[in-house]
Amino acid sequence: MKSPWDMIAGAAVAFDRWVKDPVDPRPLAWFRCWFGLLSLVNLWLLWPDMSMWLSNDGVLPPNVHRDMVSGTRLSVFMLTGYSDMAIGLIRGLSLVGGLGLVLGVFPRCAAACVWLAAVSYAWRNMDILHSGDNLIRIGAFFLIFARSDGALSLSRGVSRWLFPRAAPDPVTPYEPVPAWPQRILQLQLCIIYLAAGIWKTMGPTWRNGTAVGLVLQLGEFQRFPIPDFFLTPLMSQVFTYGTLAFELGFPVLIWIPRLRLPVLLAGLAFHAGLDWVMNVQLFQWQITAYYLLWLKPRRS
Amino acid sequence: MLVAVYTLAAFSWTMPAVLFPPKAAIDGIVTRPFLLLGLWQAWDMFSPDPRTDDICVEMRYTDSDGSVDRRMLTDMVAMGYFERWQKDRWRKYFNDHLRLDVEHQLWQPFAEYAVRRLRMEGHDPVSIELVRWWRPSQPAVRPELRADVRLTPWNSYPFHRWGVPREWGR
């Protein structure tokens, strides 16, 4: 019979191994590609309104912005000051960084570009941010430290083509990479669902089953048409309690290997449904990038 | 170690204070690095409860010839599918921030921005008015209570007026 102390020590050792043992590079590479593509889509959506949100002649002139920000935050505005030149820099960094991530060309530099662009527009106008921006900043930050070009990398492909190895190793064609950036992002995904679920349990409408019905009736979030029977008290309860169950269940069930794939598929269905009924731009897409980190590739 | 520390910090940052007593102490330590590096985060959309009002923000202006025109900035239901998707940040800015009394410092800068834009379009506005629109959502859940078909009347209130000085910005 193991003592509680032994069990805690065993869990600590298992966690240490989970974090430190090198991993297959493909999940990080899949994440990098999909994340980079979505960063480019984010740039495309933000581009037309950038001067309105971020310029000195926009909705938030420097004298007003100065009174609203607190604390030091890294951004391109540290270099440019309150200058509209920063908008060009943010666009350039996002574009170069996004392309670099998609193609796997200097992915650490590319991630740094995407991260710097994201923290910069976040600093200049915090009132336009949504949850998807959190995912971009956090994902790009940890990609700076990740070796994400172990697969699906143009530069790696070119280098292999130019300098072919004498005898490619048929057993391990993908060289393992340090796991910790991937582990942090996996844990981040669990924190997202756990926090979202816990906050919701504090609200009366989430506890009485009307919350989702009320959201579906709000005009500002309406997207594509939904069948009338979705807007009934019964379905509202199903969706409300289903949301709570999923968000509170994900951070627990995802650790059980046999349940991992069903949980991820349930999550995809959950976010696809939300994306259909609710207009919240890119969040539902961006979170799917974090799902890729949980996949276990087949050995080739 | 780094993974555990970050996980604890992010967990503390995102938790409600009432449910996680060490939050104040941990957040006190991690606030500076989180803000500095852009790692701050919140995952409390629609919580603890979703909003119970439909909301829009409108900008009205009077031209120098006396004509009055109006632009609904965040009437998402009236927009096409792509436009409402692209303008999701408009909803964040106007409905969640500019509309509120506690964010009144945003009102005059937006009025001035609107004048600059209108002049670029060839107008000559002499006054700008910002109007908030709202109507309560019903506590019941029924198909006919959806925003695009609901008959509940709207309320409106002009929350900022600015008579544009003739020489302003010229």
GROMACS .gro file of N, CA, C and O in nm, chain A residues 19 42 44-46 49 52-53 57-61 64 72-74 115 127-130 133-134 137-138 180 184 187-188 191-192 194-196 198-199 202-206 214-215 217-226 228 231 233 278-281, chain B residues 2-3 6-7 10-11 14-16 18-19 35-43 45-51 53-54 76-77 81-82 84-86 88-93 95 97 103 105-106 109-110 113 116 138 140-143 145-148 150:
model
  488
   19VAL      N    1   0.740   1.648  -1.885
   19VAL     CA    2   0.789   1.778  -1.931
   19VAL      C    3   0.925   1.767  -1.998
   19VAL      O    4   0.953   1.836  -2.095
   42ASN      N    5  -0.607   3.674  -3.907
   42ASN     CA    6  -0.631   3.779  -3.809
   42ASN      C    7  -0.580   3.914  -3.861
   42ASN      O    8  -0.648   4.017  -3.849
   44TRP      N    9  -0.547   3.998  -4.175
   44TRP     CA   10  -0.634   4.037  -4.287
   44TRP      C   11  -0.762   4.104  -4.235
   44TRP      O   12  -0.809   4.204  -4.291
   45LEU      N   13  -0.817   4.051  -4.126
   45LEU     CA   14  -0.940   4.108  -4.071
   45LEU      C   15  -0.915   4.242  -4.002
   45LEU      O   16  -0.998   4.333  -4.004
   46LEU      N   17  -0.798   4.255  -3.941
   46LEU     CA   18  -0.766   4.376  -3.865
   46LEU      C   19  -0.719   4.490  -3.955
   46LEU      O   20  -0.741   4.608  -3.926
   49ASP      N   21  -0.903   4.833  -4.051
   49ASP     CA   22  -0.941   4.924  -3.941
   49ASP      C   23  -0.821   4.967  -3.857
   49ASP      O   24  -0.839   5.033  -3.753
   52MET      N   25  -0.787   5.333  -3.777
   52MET     CA   26  -0.891   5.380  -3.684
   52MET      C   27  -0.858   5.341  -3.540
   52MET      O   28  -0.870   5.421  -3.448
   53TRP      N   29  -0.811   5.218  -3.521
   53TRP     CA   30  -0.786   5.170  -3.384
   53TRP      C   31  -0.653   5.218  -3.328
   53TRP      O   32  -0.640   5.237  -3.207
   57ASP      N   33  -0.444   5.977  -3.515
   57ASP     CA   34  -0.568   6.044  -3.555
   57ASP      C   35  -0.688   5.951  -3.544
   57ASP      O   36  -0.796   5.981  -3.596
   58GLY      N   37  -0.670   5.838  -3.479
   58GLY     CA   38  -0.778   5.740  -3.468
   58GLY      C   39  -0.867   5.767  -3.349
   58GLY      O   40  -0.875   5.880  -3.299
   59VAL      N   41  -0.932   5.664  -3.301
   59VAL     CA   42  -1.031   5.681  -3.193
   59VAL      C   43  -0.965   5.697  -3.056
   59VAL      O   44  -1.032   5.732  -2.959
   60LEU      N   45  -0.835   5.666  -3.050
   60LEU     CA   46  -0.768   5.671  -2.921
   60LEU      C   47  -0.637   5.751  -2.933
   60LEU      O   48  -0.529   5.694  -2.943
   61PRO      N   49  -0.649   5.884  -2.931
   61PRO     CA   50  -0.528   5.966  -2.947
   61PRO      C   51  -0.433   5.949  -2.828
   61PRO      O   52  -0.476   5.906  -2.720
   64VAL      N   53  -0.522   6.054  -2.460
   64VAL     CA   54  -0.622   5.973  -2.391
   64VAL      C   55  -0.562   5.836  -2.356
   64VAL      O   56  -0.578   5.786  -2.245
   72THR      N   57   0.464   4.852  -1.759
   72THR     CA   58   0.547   4.848  -1.879
   72THR      C   59   0.512   4.725  -1.961
   72THR      O   60   0.502   4.616  -1.907
   73ARG      N   61   0.490   4.745  -2.089
   73ARG     CA   62   0.463   4.633  -2.179
   73ARG      C   63   0.551   4.647  -2.302
   73ARG      O   64   0.559   4.755  -2.359
   74LEU      N   65   0.613   4.537  -2.341
   74LEU     CA   66   0.698   4.542  -2.460
   74LEU      C   67   0.610   4.563  -2.584
   74LEU      O   68   0.503   4.503  -2.594
  115TRP      N   69   0.444   3.759  -3.221
  115TRP     CA   70   0.423   3.797  -3.081
  115TRP      C   71   0.438   3.948  -3.063
  115TRP      O   72   0.353   4.013  -2.999
  127ASP      N   73  -0.907   4.804  -2.590
  127ASP     CA   74  -1.053   4.792  -2.595
  127ASP      C   75  -1.103   4.717  -2.717
  127ASP      O   76  -1.223   4.698  -2.733
  128ILE      N   77  -1.014   4.678  -2.807
  128ILE     CA   78  -1.059   4.603  -2.925
  128ILE      C   79  -1.022   4.454  -2.915
  128ILE      O   80  -1.044   4.378  -3.008
  129LEU      N   81  -0.968   4.415  -2.802
  129LEU     CA   82  -0.915   4.278  -2.793
  129LEU      C   83  -1.024   4.176  -2.762
  129LEU      O   84  -1.120   4.207  -2.692
  130HIS      N   85  -1.007   4.057  -2.815
  130HIS     CA   86  -1.095   3.947  -2.780
  130HIS      C   87  -1.011   3.826  -2.740
  130HIS      O   88  -0.887   3.830  -2.745
  133ASP      N   89  -0.708   3.705  -2.933
  133ASP     CA   90  -0.581   3.777  -2.920
  133ASP      C   91  -0.495   3.718  -2.808
  133ASP      O   92  -0.373   3.715  -2.817
  134ASN      N   93  -0.561   3.674  -2.700
  134ASN     CA   94  -0.485   3.606  -2.593
  134ASN      C   95  -0.415   3.483  -2.648
  134ASN      O   96  -0.298   3.457  -2.618
  137ARG      N   97  -0.106   3.586  -2.861
  137ARG     CA   98   0.010   3.633  -2.783
  137ARG      C   99   0.079   3.518  -2.711
  137ARG      O  100   0.201   3.503  -2.714
  138ILE      N  101  -0.001   3.435  -2.646
  138ILE     CA  102   0.056   3.327  -2.566
  138ILE      C  103   0.119   3.220  -2.656
  138ILE      O  104   0.232   3.175  -2.632
  180TRP      N  105   0.906   2.096  -2.342
  180TRP     CA  106   0.842   2.188  -2.249
  180TRP      C  107   0.755   2.297  -2.312
  180TRP      O  108   0.648   2.329  -2.257
  184ILE      N  109   0.365   2.339  -2.199
  184ILE     CA  110   0.305   2.462  -2.146
  184ILE      C  111   0.178   2.496  -2.222
  184ILE      O  112   0.076   2.532  -2.164
  187LEU      N  113  -0.102   2.264  -2.124
  187LEU     CA  114  -0.158   2.302  -1.993
  187LEU      C  115  -0.239   2.432  -2.005
  187LEU      O  116  -0.341   2.449  -1.939
  188GLN      N  117  -0.192   2.522  -2.093
  188GLN     CA  118  -0.265   2.647  -2.114
  188GLN      C  119  -0.407   2.617  -2.163
  188GLN      O  120  -0.504   2.680  -2.120
  191ILE      N  121  -0.617   2.519  -1.878
  191ILE     CA  122  -0.649   2.636  -1.793
  191ILE      C  123  -0.763   2.717  -1.855
  191ILE      O  124  -0.853   2.766  -1.786
  192ILE      N  125  -0.759   2.730  -1.988
  192ILE     CA  126  -0.864   2.807  -2.057
  192ILE      C  127  -1.002   2.748  -2.024
  192ILE      O  128  -1.094   2.819  -1.982
  194LEU      N  129  -1.084   2.529  -1.789
  194LEU     CA  130  -1.113   2.525  -1.646
  194LEU      C  131  -1.161   2.662  -1.597
  194LEU      O  132  -1.263   2.674  -1.528
  195ALA      N  133  -1.089   2.767  -1.636
  195ALA     CA  134  -1.126   2.902  -1.593
  195ALA      C  135  -1.264   2.939  -1.649
  195ALA      O  136  -1.349   2.993  -1.576
  196ALA      N  137  -1.285   2.909  -1.778
  196ALA     CA  138  -1.414   2.944  -1.839
  196ALA      C  139  -1.528   2.873  -1.766
  196ALA      O  140  -1.633   2.932  -1.737
  198ILE      N  141  -1.529   2.747  -1.453
  198ILE     CA  142  -1.544   2.792  -1.314
  198ILE      C  143  -1.616   2.927  -1.308
  198ILE      O  144  -1.706   2.948  -1.226
  199TRP      N  145  -1.577   3.019  -1.396
  199TRP     CA  146  -1.645   3.150  -1.397
  199TRP      C  147  -1.794   3.134  -1.424
  199TRP      O  148  -1.877   3.202  -1.366
  202MET      N  149  -2.044   3.045  -1.148
  202MET     CA  150  -2.079   3.150  -1.052
  202MET      C  151  -2.203   3.228  -1.096
  202MET      O  152  -2.253   3.313  -1.022
  203GLY      N  153  -2.253   3.204  -1.217
  203GLY     CA  154  -2.365   3.282  -1.267
  203GLY      C  155  -2.497   3.209  -1.254
  203GLY      O  156  -2.508   3.093  -1.291
  204PRO      N  157  -2.601   3.278  -1.202
  204PRO     CA  158  -2.733   3.214  -1.187
  204PRO      C  159  -2.788   3.159  -1.317
  204PRO      O  160  -2.848   3.050  -1.318
  205THR      N  161  -2.768   3.230  -1.431
  205THR     CA  162  -2.828   3.180  -1.556
  205THR      C  163  -2.758   3.054  -1.606
  205THR      O  164  -2.819   2.974  -1.677
  206TRP      N  165  -2.632   3.037  -1.569
  206TRP     CA  166  -2.564   2.911  -1.605
  206TRP      C  167  -2.612   2.799  -1.515
  206TRP      O  168  -2.618   2.683  -1.555
  214LEU      N  169  -3.028   3.266  -2.372
  214LEU     CA  170  -3.021   3.412  -2.370
  214LEU      C  171  -2.916   3.464  -2.468
  214LEU      O  172  -2.938   3.563  -2.538
  215VAL      N  173  -2.802   3.396  -2.472
  215VAL     CA  174  -2.697   3.439  -2.566
  215VAL      C  175  -2.745   3.427  -2.710
  215VAL      O  176  -2.724   3.516  -2.792
  217GLN      N  177  -3.030   3.459  -2.822
  217GLN     CA  178  -3.132   3.560  -2.854
  217GLN      C  179  -3.072   3.700  -2.872
  217GLN      O  180  -3.140   3.790  -2.918
  218LEU      N  181  -2.946   3.718  -2.831
  218LEU     CA  182  -2.884   3.850  -2.842
  218LEU      C  183  -2.845   3.879  -2.987
  218LEU      O  184  -2.786   3.795  -3.054
  219GLY      N  185  -2.876   3.999  -3.032
  219GLY     CA  186  -2.848   4.033  -3.171
  219GLY      C  187  -2.700   4.047  -3.200
  219GLY      O  188  -2.654   4.011  -3.308
  220GLU      N  189  -2.623   4.098  -3.104
  220GLU     CA  190  -2.484   4.131  -3.137
  220GLU      C  191  -2.398   4.008  -3.161
  220GLU      O  192  -2.290   4.020  -3.218
  221PHE      N  193  -2.443   3.890  -3.120
  221PHE     CA  194  -2.363   3.769  -3.144
  221PHE      C  195  -2.421   3.680  -3.253
  221PHE      O  196  -2.366   3.575  -3.283
  222GLN      N  197  -2.537   3.720  -3.309
  222GLN     CA  198  -2.601   3.633  -3.407
  222GLN      C  199  -2.516   3.613  -3.531
  222GLN      O  200  -2.458   3.706  -3.582
  223ARG      N  201  -2.513   3.490  -3.576
  223ARG     CA  202  -2.440   3.462  -3.699
  223ARG      C  203  -2.531   3.393  -3.798
  223ARG      O  204  -2.627   3.452  -3.843
  224PHE      N  205  -2.506   3.266  -3.824
  224PHE     CA  206  -2.587   3.196  -3.923
  224PHE      C  207  -2.719   3.150  -3.860
  224PHE      O  208  -2.728   3.135  -3.739
  225PRO      N  209  -2.821   3.125  -3.946
  225PRO     CA  210  -2.952   3.084  -3.893
  225PRO      C  211  -2.944   2.952  -3.818
  225PRO      O  212  -2.863   2.865  -3.850
  226ILE      N  213  -3.031   2.939  -3.717
  226ILE     CA  214  -3.039   2.813  -3.643
  226ILE      C  215  -3.185   2.769  -3.640
  226ILE      O  216  -3.275   2.852  -3.651
  228ASP      N  217  -3.552   2.666  -3.515
  228ASP     CA  218  -3.631   2.721  -3.404
  228ASP      C  219  -3.626   2.636  -3.278
  228ASP      O  220  -3.627   2.688  -3.167
  231LEU      N  221  -3.414   2.718  -2.979
  231LEU     CA  222  -3.452   2.824  -2.885
  231LEU      C  223  -3.573   2.783  -2.803
  231LEU      O  224  -3.680   2.845  -2.809
  233PRO      N  225  -3.671   2.620  -2.394
  233PRO     CA  226  -3.610   2.603  -2.260
  233PRO      C  227  -3.534   2.471  -2.247
  233PRO      O  228  -3.426   2.467  -2.188
  278MET      N  229  -2.251   3.173  -3.331
  278MET     CA  230  -2.205   3.296  -3.267
  278MET      C  231  -2.097   3.366  -3.346
  278MET      O  232  -2.004   3.302  -3.396
  279ASN      N  233  -2.107   3.498  -3.350
  279ASN     CA  234  -2.013   3.579  -3.425
  279ASN      C  235  -1.902   3.627  -3.332
  279ASN      O  236  -1.913   3.734  -3.274
  280VAL      N  237  -1.800   3.545  -3.313
  280VAL     CA  238  -1.689   3.589  -3.228
  280VAL      C  239  -1.555   3.577  -3.302
  280VAL      O  240  -1.454   3.541  -3.244
  281GLN      N  241  -1.559   3.612  -3.428
  281GLN     CA  242  -1.441   3.616  -3.514
  281GLN      C  243  -1.360   3.487  -3.509
  281GLN      O  244  -1.410   3.382  -3.546
  302LEU      N  245   0.985   2.561  -1.471
  302LEU     CA  246   0.925   2.674  -1.543
  302LEU      C  247   0.780   2.642  -1.582
  302LEU      O  248   0.691   2.727  -1.570
  303VAL      N  249   0.759   2.518  -1.627
  303VAL     CA  250   0.625   2.478  -1.669
  303VAL      C  251   0.529   2.485  -1.551
  303VAL      O  252   0.417   2.538  -1.561
  306TYR      N  253   0.467   2.859  -1.454
  306TYR     CA  254   0.379   2.928  -1.548
  306TYR      C  255   0.235   2.880  -1.530
  306TYR      O  256   0.140   2.959  -1.531
  307THR      N  257   0.219   2.749  -1.513
  307THR     CA  258   0.084   2.694  -1.499
  307THR      C  259   0.016   2.751  -1.375
  307THR      O  260  -0.101   2.792  -1.380
  310ALA      N  261  -0.064   3.126  -1.445
  310ALA     CA  262  -0.178   3.146  -1.537
  310ALA      C  263  -0.308   3.103  -1.471
  310ALA      O  264  -0.412   3.168  -1.488
  311PHE      N  265  -0.302   2.995  -1.395
  311PHE     CA  266  -0.421   2.949  -1.324
  311PHE      C  267  -0.469   3.057  -1.226
  311PHE      O  268  -0.587   3.093  -1.224
  314THR      N  269  -0.629   3.366  -1.389
  314THR     CA  270  -0.759   3.351  -1.453
  314THR      C  271  -0.871   3.314  -1.356
  314THR      O  272  -0.987   3.310  -1.396
  315MET      N  273  -0.836   3.285  -1.231
  315MET     CA  274  -0.937   3.239  -1.136
  315MET      C  275  -1.008   3.356  -1.067
  315MET      O  276  -0.948   3.461  -1.044
  316PRO      N  277  -1.135   3.337  -1.029
  316PRO     CA  278  -1.201   3.438  -0.946
  316PRO      C  279  -1.136   3.441  -0.807
  316PRO      O  280  -1.103   3.335  -0.752
  318VAL      N  281  -1.256   3.493  -0.520
  318VAL     CA  282  -1.330   3.429  -0.410
  318VAL      C  283  -1.307   3.278  -0.405
  318VAL      O  284  -1.322   3.216  -0.300
  319LEU      N  285  -1.270   3.221  -0.519
  319LEU     CA  286  -1.251   3.076  -0.522
  319LEU      C  287  -1.105   3.034  -0.508
  319LEU      O  288  -1.076   2.916  -0.493
  335LEU      N  289   0.229   4.129  -1.779
  335LEU     CA  290   0.198   4.247  -1.859
  335LEU      C  291   0.312   4.278  -1.956
  335LEU      O  292   0.290   4.309  -2.073
  336LEU      N  293   0.433   4.267  -1.906
  336LEU     CA  294   0.551   4.298  -1.989
  336LEU      C  295   0.556   4.209  -2.113
  336LEU      O  296   0.583   4.254  -2.223
  337LEU      N  297   0.527   4.080  -2.095
  337LEU     CA  298   0.545   3.983  -2.203
  337LEU      C  299   0.417   3.951  -2.279
  337LEU      O  300   0.416   3.867  -2.369
  338GLY      N  301   0.309   4.016  -2.242
  338GLY     CA  302   0.184   3.992  -2.315
  338GLY      C  303   0.118   3.861  -2.279
  338GLY      O  304   0.042   3.805  -2.359
  339LEU      N  305   0.143   3.809  -2.161
  339LEU     CA  306   0.087   3.679  -2.123
  339LEU      C  307  -0.041   3.693  -2.040
  339LEU      O  308  -0.095   3.593  -1.993
  340TRP      N  309  -0.088   3.816  -2.021
  340TRP     CA  310  -0.212   3.832  -1.945
  340TRP      C  311  -0.326   3.769  -2.023
  340TRP      O  312  -0.321   3.758  -2.146
  341GLN      N  313  -0.429   3.729  -1.952
  341GLN     CA  314  -0.536   3.656  -2.018
  341GLN      C  315  -0.663   3.658  -1.934
  341GLN      O  316  -0.656   3.679  -1.813
  342ALA      N  317  -0.776   3.640  -1.997
  342ALA     CA  318  -0.905   3.627  -1.928
  342ALA      C  319  -0.992   3.534  -2.011
  342ALA      O  320  -0.991   3.540  -2.134
  343TRP      N  321  -1.063   3.447  -1.945
  343TRP     CA  322  -1.146   3.348  -2.015
  343TRP      C  323  -1.286   3.349  -1.955
  343TRP      O  324  -1.344   3.244  -1.931
  345MET      N  325  -1.571   3.502  -2.081
  345MET     CA  326  -1.678   3.549  -2.171
  345MET      C  327  -1.812   3.489  -2.129
  345MET      O  328  -1.820   3.371  -2.097
  346PHE      N  329  -1.914   3.571  -2.132
  346PHE     CA  330  -2.050   3.531  -2.094
  346PHE      C  331  -2.060   3.486  -1.948
  346PHE      O  332  -2.150   3.413  -1.912
  347SER      N  333  -1.965   3.526  -1.866
  347SER     CA  334  -1.976   3.486  -1.726
  347SER      C  335  -1.943   3.605  -1.635
  347SER      O  336  -1.873   3.696  -1.677
  348PRO      N  337  -1.991   3.607  -1.514
  348PRO     CA  338  -2.073   3.498  -1.461
  348PRO      C  339  -2.209   3.483  -1.531
  348PRO      O  340  -2.265   3.374  -1.526
  349ASP      N  341  -2.262   3.588  -1.594
  349ASP     CA  342  -2.387   3.573  -1.669
  349ASP      C  343  -2.376   3.648  -1.800
  349ASP      O  344  -2.310   3.751  -1.808
  350PRO      N  345  -2.442   3.598  -1.906
  350PRO     CA  346  -2.440   3.674  -2.031
  350PRO      C  347  -2.521   3.803  -2.018
  350PRO      O  348  -2.606   3.814  -1.930
  351ARG      N  349  -2.494   3.895  -2.106
  351ARG     CA  350  -2.567   4.023  -2.108
  351ARG      C  351  -2.716   3.996  -2.132
  351ARG      O  352  -2.753   3.898  -2.198
  353ASP      N  353  -2.926   4.255  -2.249
  353ASP     CA  354  -2.979   4.361  -2.335
  353ASP      C  355  -2.921   4.347  -2.475
  353ASP      O  356  -2.805   4.312  -2.491
  354ASP      N  357  -3.005   4.377  -2.575
  354ASP     CA  358  -2.952   4.401  -2.707
  354ASP      C  359  -2.897   4.543  -2.708
  354ASP      O  360  -2.962   4.634  -2.654
  376MET      N  361  -2.521   4.466  -3.560
  376MET     CA  362  -2.463   4.346  -3.621
  376MET      C  363  -2.566   4.267  -3.703
  376MET      O  364  -2.533   4.210  -3.806
  377VAL      N  365  -2.692   4.266  -3.656
  377VAL     CA  366  -2.794   4.189  -3.727
  377VAL      C  367  -2.819   4.245  -3.867
  377VAL      O  368  -2.848   4.169  -3.960
  381TYR      N  369  -2.307   3.872  -4.350
  381TYR     CA  370  -2.231   3.775  -4.270
  381TYR      C  371  -2.083   3.810  -4.262
  381TYR      O  372  -2.021   3.802  -4.157
  382PHE      N  373  -2.025   3.848  -4.377
  382PHE     CA  374  -1.882   3.878  -4.373
  382PHE      C  375  -1.856   4.005  -4.293
  382PHE      O  376  -1.764   4.011  -4.212
  384ARG      N  377  -2.020   4.148  -4.047
  384ARG     CA  378  -2.031   4.136  -3.901
  384ARG      C  379  -1.914   4.056  -3.844
  384ARG      O  380  -1.874   4.076  -3.731
  385TRP      N  381  -1.859   3.966  -3.926
  385TRP     CA  382  -1.743   3.887  -3.881
  385TRP      C  383  -1.620   3.976  -3.877
  385TRP      O  384  -1.545   3.979  -3.780
  386GLN      N  385  -1.603   4.055  -3.985
  386GLN     CA  386  -1.485   4.142  -3.991
  386GLN      C  387  -1.492   4.250  -3.884
  386GLN      O  388  -1.390   4.292  -3.830
  388ASP      N  389  -1.613   4.242  -3.582
  388ASP     CA  390  -1.631   4.196  -3.443
  388ASP      C  391  -1.560   4.289  -3.344
  388ASP      O  392  -1.606   4.310  -3.233
  389ARG      N  393  -1.447   4.347  -3.386
  389ARG     CA  394  -1.376   4.438  -3.295
  389ARG      C  395  -1.453   4.569  -3.277
  389ARG      O  396  -1.435   4.637  -3.177
  390TRP      N  397  -1.536   4.605  -3.374
  390TRP     CA  398  -1.623   4.722  -3.356
  390TRP      C  399  -1.719   4.696  -3.239
  390TRP      O  400  -1.742   4.783  -3.156
  391ARG      N  401  -1.776   4.576  -3.241
  391ARG     CA  402  -1.866   4.541  -3.131
  391ARG      C  403  -1.794   4.552  -2.998
  391ARG      O  404  -1.847   4.607  -2.901
  392LYS      N  405  -1.671   4.501  -2.992
  392LYS     CA  406  -1.595   4.509  -2.866
  392LYS      C  407  -1.577   4.654  -2.825
  392LYS      O  408  -1.599   4.691  -2.710
  393TYR      N  409  -1.533   4.737  -2.921
  393TYR     CA  410  -1.498   4.874  -2.886
  393TYR      C  411  -1.621   4.959  -2.851
  393TYR      O  412  -1.624   5.024  -2.746
  395ASN      N  413  -1.968   4.866  -2.821
  395ASN     CA  414  -2.067   4.816  -2.727
  395ASN      C  415  -2.010   4.791  -2.588
  395ASN      O  416  -2.077   4.817  -2.488
  397HIS      N  417  -1.723   4.920  -2.457
  397HIS     CA  418  -1.642   5.026  -2.396
  397HIS      C  419  -1.699   5.166  -2.420
  397HIS      O  420  -1.742   5.232  -2.325
  403GLU      N  421  -1.644   5.500  -1.923
  403GLU     CA  422  -1.540   5.517  -2.025
  403GLU      C  423  -1.565   5.645  -2.106
  403GLU      O  424  -1.539   5.650  -2.226
  405GLN      N  425  -1.410   5.905  -2.127
  405GLN     CA  426  -1.290   5.966  -2.188
  405GLN      C  427  -1.277   5.929  -2.335
  405GLN      O  428  -1.202   5.992  -2.410
  406LEU      N  429  -1.351   5.824  -2.380
  406LEU     CA  430  -1.344   5.782  -2.521
  406LEU      C  431  -1.439   5.862  -2.610
  406LEU      O  432  -1.427   5.857  -2.734
  409PRO      N  433  -1.282   6.192  -2.819
  409PRO     CA  434  -1.190   6.147  -2.925
  409PRO      C  435  -1.262   6.079  -3.041
  409PRO      O  436  -1.226   6.098  -3.157
  410PHE      N  437  -1.368   6.001  -3.010
  410PHE     CA  438  -1.439   5.936  -3.121
  410PHE      C  439  -1.516   6.039  -3.203
  410PHE      O  440  -1.519   6.031  -3.326
  413TYR      N  441  -1.273   6.197  -3.428
  413TYR     CA  442  -1.238   6.104  -3.535
  413TYR      C  443  -1.349   6.100  -3.640
  413TYR      O  444  -1.323   6.102  -3.761
  416ARG      N  445  -1.333   6.402  -3.867
  416ARG     CA  446  -1.225   6.389  -3.966
  416ARG      C  447  -1.267   6.296  -4.080
  416ARG      O  448  -1.246   6.324  -4.198
  438GLN      N  449  -3.562   3.901  -2.314
  438GLN     CA  450  -3.658   3.839  -2.221
  438GLN      C  451  -3.590   3.730  -2.141
  438GLN      O  452  -3.499   3.664  -2.191
  440ALA      N  453  -3.729   3.461  -2.074
  440ALA     CA  454  -3.772   3.334  -2.133
  440ALA      C  455  -3.689   3.303  -2.257
  440ALA      O  456  -3.623   3.391  -2.312
  441VAL      N  457  -3.690   3.177  -2.300
  441VAL     CA  458  -3.619   3.138  -2.421
  441VAL      C  459  -3.722   3.084  -2.520
  441VAL      O  460  -3.783   2.980  -2.499
  442ARG      N  461  -3.745   3.161  -2.629
  442ARG     CA  462  -3.842   3.119  -2.732
  442ARG      C  463  -3.794   3.167  -2.868
  442ARG      O  464  -3.727   3.271  -2.877
  443PRO      N  465  -3.827   3.092  -2.974
  443PRO     CA  466  -3.777   3.131  -3.107
  443PRO      C  467  -3.816   3.274  -3.146
  443PRO      O  468  -3.738   3.345  -3.209
  445LEU      N  469  -3.827   3.525  -2.974
  445LEU     CA  470  -3.755   3.627  -2.896
  445LEU      C  471  -3.614   3.650  -2.951
  445LEU      O  472  -3.535   3.724  -2.893
  446ARG      N  473  -3.581   3.582  -3.059
  446ARG     CA  474  -3.452   3.608  -3.125
  446ARG      C  475  -3.445   3.753  -3.169
  446ARG      O  476  -3.544   3.812  -3.210
  447ALA      N  477  -3.325   3.809  -3.165
  447ALA     CA  478  -3.310   3.953  -3.189
  447ALA      C  479  -3.363   3.996  -3.326
  447ALA      O  480  -3.416   4.105  -3.340
  448ASP      N  481  -3.348   3.910  -3.429
  448ASP     CA  482  -3.387   3.956  -3.563
  448ASP      C  483  -3.537   3.950  -3.586
  448ASP      O  484  -3.585   4.003  -3.686
  450ARG      N  485  -3.765   3.969  -3.287
  450ARG     CA  486  -3.832   4.016  -3.165
  450ARG      C  487  -3.891   4.155  -3.187
  450ARG      O  488  -3.831   4.239  -3.254
   0.00000   0.00000   0.00000
